[in-house]
Amino acid sequence: MGFAETFKALSDSVRRDILMLLREGRMSAGEIGSHFDMTGATISYHLNILKKAGLIFETKEKNYIYYTLNTPVVEEVMLWVIKENKRILMITSLIILLPVLVGLLLWHQLPEQIPVHFNSEGVADSYQSKLWGVTFIYLVIFACHWFAAIITSVDPRRRNISSKIYRLVLWICPVISVFVGVTIYGTALNWPWVNINFMANLLLGVIFIVIGNYLPKCRQNYTIGIKLPWTLS
């Protein structure tokens, strides 16, 4: 198994979804195919690429072929990503989870139902339990952060993604997490200086300026920018 083959296998969203399914246990090609709106031949094509990359095993039992996840290889890829970007991943992950710590410190001050969604006028229109608002949202952002970090790292054309662009990707979720924490806690506790519309417009403005500055300089790859192979084909 070479990293080039592994990265190529992971570059496709269908193959990543197949790996996620196999985390639950072994499955036949038919069982895997039932989760996708595509032909059996297409599923077999994706399974063959995953098998060549060493990410899955194939075993035959009677008239069926079963596929299982090659856990050591998947773990190897994860460890490689962590090793290459240890410092920035640690810092950004801690920032993402910082609102959880803040929420726990403010736990007794927060109401039992806290706002988690706001309309276009910045008014809360959806509420969830305190536990949900203090933990679940940030765990989802944390998961998205690591997904983006891994997928970008294993891009077959990773060399076309500059270190500045990659750092930008890793800082998106931490900024969003802090923004979400300030808006949710600020609204729940009636902090007078929290103006959601102003903060949201400011955040979007900064994101557009930064992205507009870097994307035109981004060379073709599979994960970042508009110069993706499938947009140019």
XYZ file of C-alpha atoms in Angstrom:
233
model
C 0.000 0.000 0.000
C 1.311 3.474 -0.934
C 0.072 6.785 0.392
C -0.591 7.976 -3.181
C -3.113 5.169 -3.753
C -4.645 5.739 -0.325
C -5.068 9.460 -0.920
C -6.596 8.860 -4.337
C -9.089 6.423 -2.804
C -10.058 8.932 -0.105
C -10.470 11.815 -2.547
C -13.930 10.612 -3.640
C -16.945 11.295 -1.396
C -18.645 7.997 -2.315
C -15.633 5.998 -1.210
C -15.437 7.967 2.022
C -19.117 7.189 2.628
C -18.448 3.489 2.016
C -15.692 3.541 4.638
C -18.063 5.193 7.088
C -20.626 2.418 6.474
C -18.017 -0.287 7.038
C -17.179 1.180 10.422
C -20.374 -0.491 11.634
C -19.185 -3.937 10.506
C -18.762 -6.085 7.425
C -21.216 -5.680 4.549
C -21.827 -7.276 1.184
C -21.659 -5.295 -2.041
C -25.450 -5.409 -2.246
C -25.864 -4.053 1.274
C -23.417 -1.254 0.513
C -25.125 -0.475 -2.790
C -28.517 -0.120 -1.080
C -27.257 3.086 0.514
C -26.457 4.725 -2.832
C -28.403 5.678 -5.925
C -26.014 4.095 -8.428
C -25.495 0.881 -10.337
C -23.861 -2.232 -8.934
C -21.021 -1.830 -11.444
C -20.256 1.640 -10.088
C -20.244 0.352 -6.507
C -17.894 -2.459 -7.548
C -15.595 0.112 -9.154
C -15.368 2.109 -5.911
C -14.881 -1.054 -3.838
C -12.074 -2.169 -6.137
C -10.228 1.145 -5.670
C -10.610 0.903 -1.892
C -9.359 -2.681 -1.976
C -6.305 -1.768 -4.089
C -5.514 1.043 -1.651
C -5.580 -1.470 1.194
C -8.398 0.317 2.989
C -10.788 -2.649 2.938
C -10.605 -6.459 2.918
C -12.622 -8.784 0.692
C -13.784 -12.223 1.884
C -15.929 -14.770 0.064
C -18.562 -16.850 1.827
C -20.715 -19.173 -0.300
C -22.295 -16.971 -2.980
C -21.535 -13.669 -1.304
C -18.539 -11.342 -1.092
C -18.184 -9.370 2.126
C -16.114 -6.267 2.726
C -14.563 -5.155 6.008
C -12.621 -2.070 7.020
C -8.848 -2.400 7.251
C -8.687 -0.500 10.525
C -4.849 -0.377 10.906
C -4.457 1.411 7.545
C -7.152 3.971 8.360
C -5.494 4.591 11.712
C -2.137 4.958 9.951
C -3.519 7.727 7.740
C -4.983 9.481 10.797
C -1.660 9.309 12.657
C 0.190 10.666 9.625
C -2.147 13.674 9.394
C -1.740 14.384 13.123
C 2.040 14.064 12.984
C 2.388 16.430 10.021
C 0.190 19.156 11.544
C 0.346 18.438 15.266
C 0.785 21.976 16.611
C -1.851 23.790 14.546
C -4.360 20.925 14.928
C -3.944 21.034 18.694
C -4.386 24.810 18.879
C -7.395 24.960 16.561
C -9.077 21.978 18.243
C -8.717 23.591 21.680
C -10.206 26.848 20.386
C -13.164 24.969 18.903
C -13.859 23.318 22.278
C -13.245 26.518 24.276
C -16.965 27.512 24.178
C -17.773 24.183 25.876
C -15.561 25.164 28.826
C -17.105 28.636 28.883
C -20.576 27.116 28.836
C -19.745 24.857 31.771
C -18.423 27.861 33.740
C -21.646 29.763 32.958
C -23.823 26.687 33.515
C -25.741 28.001 36.541
C -26.368 31.346 34.857
C -27.745 29.891 31.624
C -31.501 29.236 31.258
C -32.744 25.678 30.756
C -33.614 26.456 27.124
C -31.049 28.439 25.153
C -31.248 29.891 21.600
C -29.453 27.901 18.910
C -30.833 29.460 15.712
C -31.565 33.013 14.622
C -33.622 34.495 11.783
C -32.463 37.102 9.268
C -33.203 39.874 11.745
C -30.970 38.352 14.412
C -33.873 37.190 16.572
C -33.766 33.723 18.135
C -36.350 31.418 16.549
C -35.252 27.994 17.804
C -34.270 26.752 21.260
C -32.652 23.601 22.639
C -31.744 22.255 26.051
C -28.828 23.751 27.914
C -26.796 20.538 27.576
C -27.365 20.449 23.807
C -26.385 24.087 23.374
C -23.262 23.834 25.502
C -21.855 20.611 24.055
C -23.453 19.165 20.914
C -23.003 22.152 18.598
C -19.285 22.397 19.271
C -18.747 18.658 18.973
C -20.290 18.839 15.487
C -17.971 21.721 14.579
C -15.046 19.738 16.019
C -15.943 16.733 13.834
C -16.244 18.954 10.736
C -12.857 20.467 11.543
C -11.099 17.102 11.634
C -12.943 15.908 8.539
C -11.725 18.974 6.619
C -8.189 18.570 7.991
C -7.938 14.912 6.969
C -9.586 15.206 3.556
C -7.409 18.180 2.619
C -4.269 16.421 3.862
C -4.918 13.289 1.811
C -5.719 15.163 -1.396
C -3.839 13.395 -4.235
C -2.724 16.866 -5.342
C -1.796 18.032 -1.848
C 1.377 19.630 -3.201
C -0.829 22.132 -5.081
C -2.314 23.328 -1.773
C 0.011 25.873 -0.204
C 0.665 25.874 3.528
C -1.157 29.227 3.811
C -4.286 27.792 2.211
C -4.154 24.716 4.436
C -3.803 26.860 7.567
C -6.763 28.906 6.355
C -8.848 25.721 6.136
C -7.861 24.776 9.685
C -8.828 28.179 11.083
C -12.335 28.349 9.602
C -14.009 26.071 12.157
C -12.343 27.674 15.225
C -13.551 31.117 14.129
C -17.066 29.784 13.547
C -17.054 28.026 16.933
C -16.106 31.208 18.803
C -18.714 33.182 16.857
C -21.418 30.627 17.661
C -20.435 30.594 21.345
C -20.560 34.366 21.672
C -23.928 34.651 19.917
C -25.584 31.815 21.837
C -24.293 32.692 25.301
C -24.628 36.413 24.689
C -28.266 36.090 23.658
C -29.103 33.636 26.448
C -27.571 35.934 29.093
C -28.712 39.200 27.461
C -25.228 40.637 27.020
C -25.916 44.176 25.733
C -22.912 44.351 23.422
C -23.880 41.256 21.401
C -25.303 42.421 18.070
C -25.855 39.289 16.001
C -26.526 40.999 12.670
C -23.393 43.150 12.950
C -21.241 40.211 14.064
C -22.578 37.911 11.329
C -22.024 40.520 8.607
C -18.529 41.225 9.933
C -17.655 37.518 9.983
C -18.958 36.946 6.444
C -17.161 40.036 5.206
C -13.831 38.886 6.632
C -14.319 35.362 5.255
C -15.122 36.686 1.764
C -12.118 39.018 1.792
C -9.730 36.277 2.903
C -11.145 33.656 0.531
C -11.231 36.153 -2.329
C -7.562 36.888 -1.737
C -6.352 33.283 -1.617
C -8.612 31.245 -3.926
C -7.416 32.835 -7.205
C -3.886 31.781 -6.220
C -4.906 28.188 -5.455
C -3.712 25.664 -8.031
C -5.911 22.782 -9.170
C -6.625 20.129 -6.545
C -9.515 17.927 -5.446
C -10.754 19.701 -2.313
C -10.175 23.474 -2.233
C -11.243 26.266 -4.576
C -13.102 26.379 -7.863
C -10.338 24.817 -9.960
C -11.460 21.303 -9.073
C -11.117 18.540 -11.690
C -14.868 18.014 -11.873
C -15.570 21.753 -12.331
C -13.078 21.971 -15.189
C -14.115 18.809 -17.007
